[in-house]
Amino acid sequence: MLDLEARSLRVTAGDIEFLDQTQLPQREAWYPCNTPDQWQAAVTSLAIRGAPLIGLSAALVLARYANEHPSADWQAVSARLRATRPTAVNLMHCLDEMGACFAAGPKAMSQRAAELFAEDRALCQRMAERGAELLVDGDCVLTHCNTGALATAGVGTAIGALAVAHQRGTRLTVFVDETRPLLQGGRLTAWEMADLGIPYELICDSMAASLMAAGRVDKIMVGADRICANGDFANKVGTYMLAVLAHHHKVPFYVVAPYTTVDPQCQSGADIPIEQRNPAEVRGVSGAFGDVSWAPKDAPVWNPAFDVTPAELVTAWILDTGVFKAADIARGVHMMRP
Ligand code: MRU
């Protein structure tokens, strides 16, 4: 397999390693991800996370497995990987691409996994450039969860747009939602903003409304885990709340994603499976900073990892394939590749 390198995933002499995102920003620790079991453990704990990265890492692990076990049932392994996180469709996209190579054999699978990796880097760049064009000097942009280099093979999706605009000299301030329960904003996006040199302020999720009411948010840019044919989309829980607030306060609300996040089989948001996660994530927090639990030990919890934002609340979908408005979707333009 070719050597590959991204911010949180790398392949060296055939060995796959990931940067454990649960330990950031306190510790930068890399671990092997050479087997389906290692991959499943890392993806379940969100040590490997972010829609594109989940799919790319699955493709690489499946290719390595096929090379090491040429007569095993690759389809069964693929099915196991597919079931690990149900919402982000990039995982299904990458595994479908690998499945299409089964007949050509393990070498072809390695080649295809490396191509998917390189493609994601290019898709990130394209959508980030499109997104950057919508940002103007002095903009204050609110973002949610983590959509940067950590979550992709390239510059990222929504954060990619911020990074490209910043590199072009557009002065920005970014409001970073901490993103309860797993704090991808407070831990990862804040870290990436500092790394990129973009001025930012960290807020608790519940502060977004008063920030918008005070007129301090010019735009909202978020990523997506699955975009339906009608434009409804799933993203980290809390995104829908921001979209409702943005509508009320007349703040433009943009979704930035690659075509690999579009699922034309899902007609609307009601068709998206939403992952339910461990109640302990809401009863407290864990990380390299330690474990804290504040709720009663058995407090009943509802913990959906994602929510669905209806298309009517979206100003535009910014993809590598173009910038789309509701009117485009209504007249049948689809966001996938032609
Ligand atoms: O549960 P996570 O951390 O994998 O969720 C990630 C998100 O919701 C991101 O916004 C989404 O994957 C887009 S990332 C480029």
Tab-separated table of N, CA and C in Angstrom, residues 9 16 24 43 62 102 148 209 219 244 257 262 281 290 292 322 337:
chain	number	residue	atom	x	y	z
A	9	LEU	N	-4.470	10.654	10.239
A	9	LEU	CA	-4.409	9.271	9.733
A	9	LEU	C	-3.203	9.173	8.818
A	16	ILE	N	-1.079	1.222	9.176
A	16	ILE	CA	-2.043	2.329	9.305
A	16	ILE	C	-2.018	2.811	10.758
A	24	LEU	N	-6.963	14.640	22.374
A	24	LEU	CA	-6.622	16.024	22.022
A	24	LEU	C	-7.464	16.986	22.853
A	43	VAL	N	-13.188	3.749	16.169
A	43	VAL	CA	-14.325	4.502	15.624
A	43	VAL	C	-15.452	4.584	16.651
A	62	LEU	N	-9.898	-2.302	5.408
A	62	LEU	CA	-10.443	-3.436	4.658
A	62	LEU	C	-9.444	-3.903	3.592
A	102	PHE	N	-13.721	-5.998	-5.089
A	102	PHE	CA	-13.465	-7.351	-4.560
A	102	PHE	C	-13.015	-8.296	-5.672
A	148	GLY	N	-12.580	19.962	10.477
A	148	GLY	CA	-11.307	20.411	9.913
A	148	GLY	C	-10.449	19.282	9.399
A	209	ALA	N	-27.633	31.534	20.998
A	209	ALA	CA	-28.837	32.346	20.776
A	209	ALA	C	-28.577	33.808	21.133
A	219	LYS	N	-22.424	34.727	9.804
A	219	LYS	CA	-22.692	33.517	9.029
A	219	LYS	C	-22.492	32.306	9.927
A	244	VAL	N	-32.377	26.756	13.383
A	244	VAL	CA	-33.622	27.434	13.787
A	244	VAL	C	-33.300	28.856	14.254
A	257	ALA	N	-19.860	20.291	2.454
A	257	ALA	CA	-19.636	18.832	2.450
A	257	ALA	C	-19.186	18.365	1.069
A	262	VAL	N	-23.524	12.967	0.170
A	262	VAL	CA	-24.896	12.983	-0.350
A	262	VAL	C	-25.390	11.540	-0.484
A	281	GLU	N	-21.915	9.430	28.308
A	281	GLU	CA	-21.400	10.645	27.649
A	281	GLU	C	-22.173	11.888	28.088
A	290	GLY	N	-9.180	13.553	32.170
A	290	GLY	CA	-9.722	12.735	33.262
A	290	GLY	C	-11.176	12.375	33.019
A	292	VAL	N	-15.078	12.638	34.608
A	292	VAL	CA	-15.937	13.274	35.601
A	292	VAL	C	-17.371	12.858	35.328
A	322	GLY	N	-20.406	22.197	-6.514
A	322	GLY	CA	-21.034	23.493	-6.758
A	322	GLY	C	-21.682	24.035	-5.498
A	337	ARG	N	-22.050	13.964	-8.290
A	337	ARG	CA	-21.300	14.213	-9.517
A	337	ARG	C	-22.183	13.924	-10.728
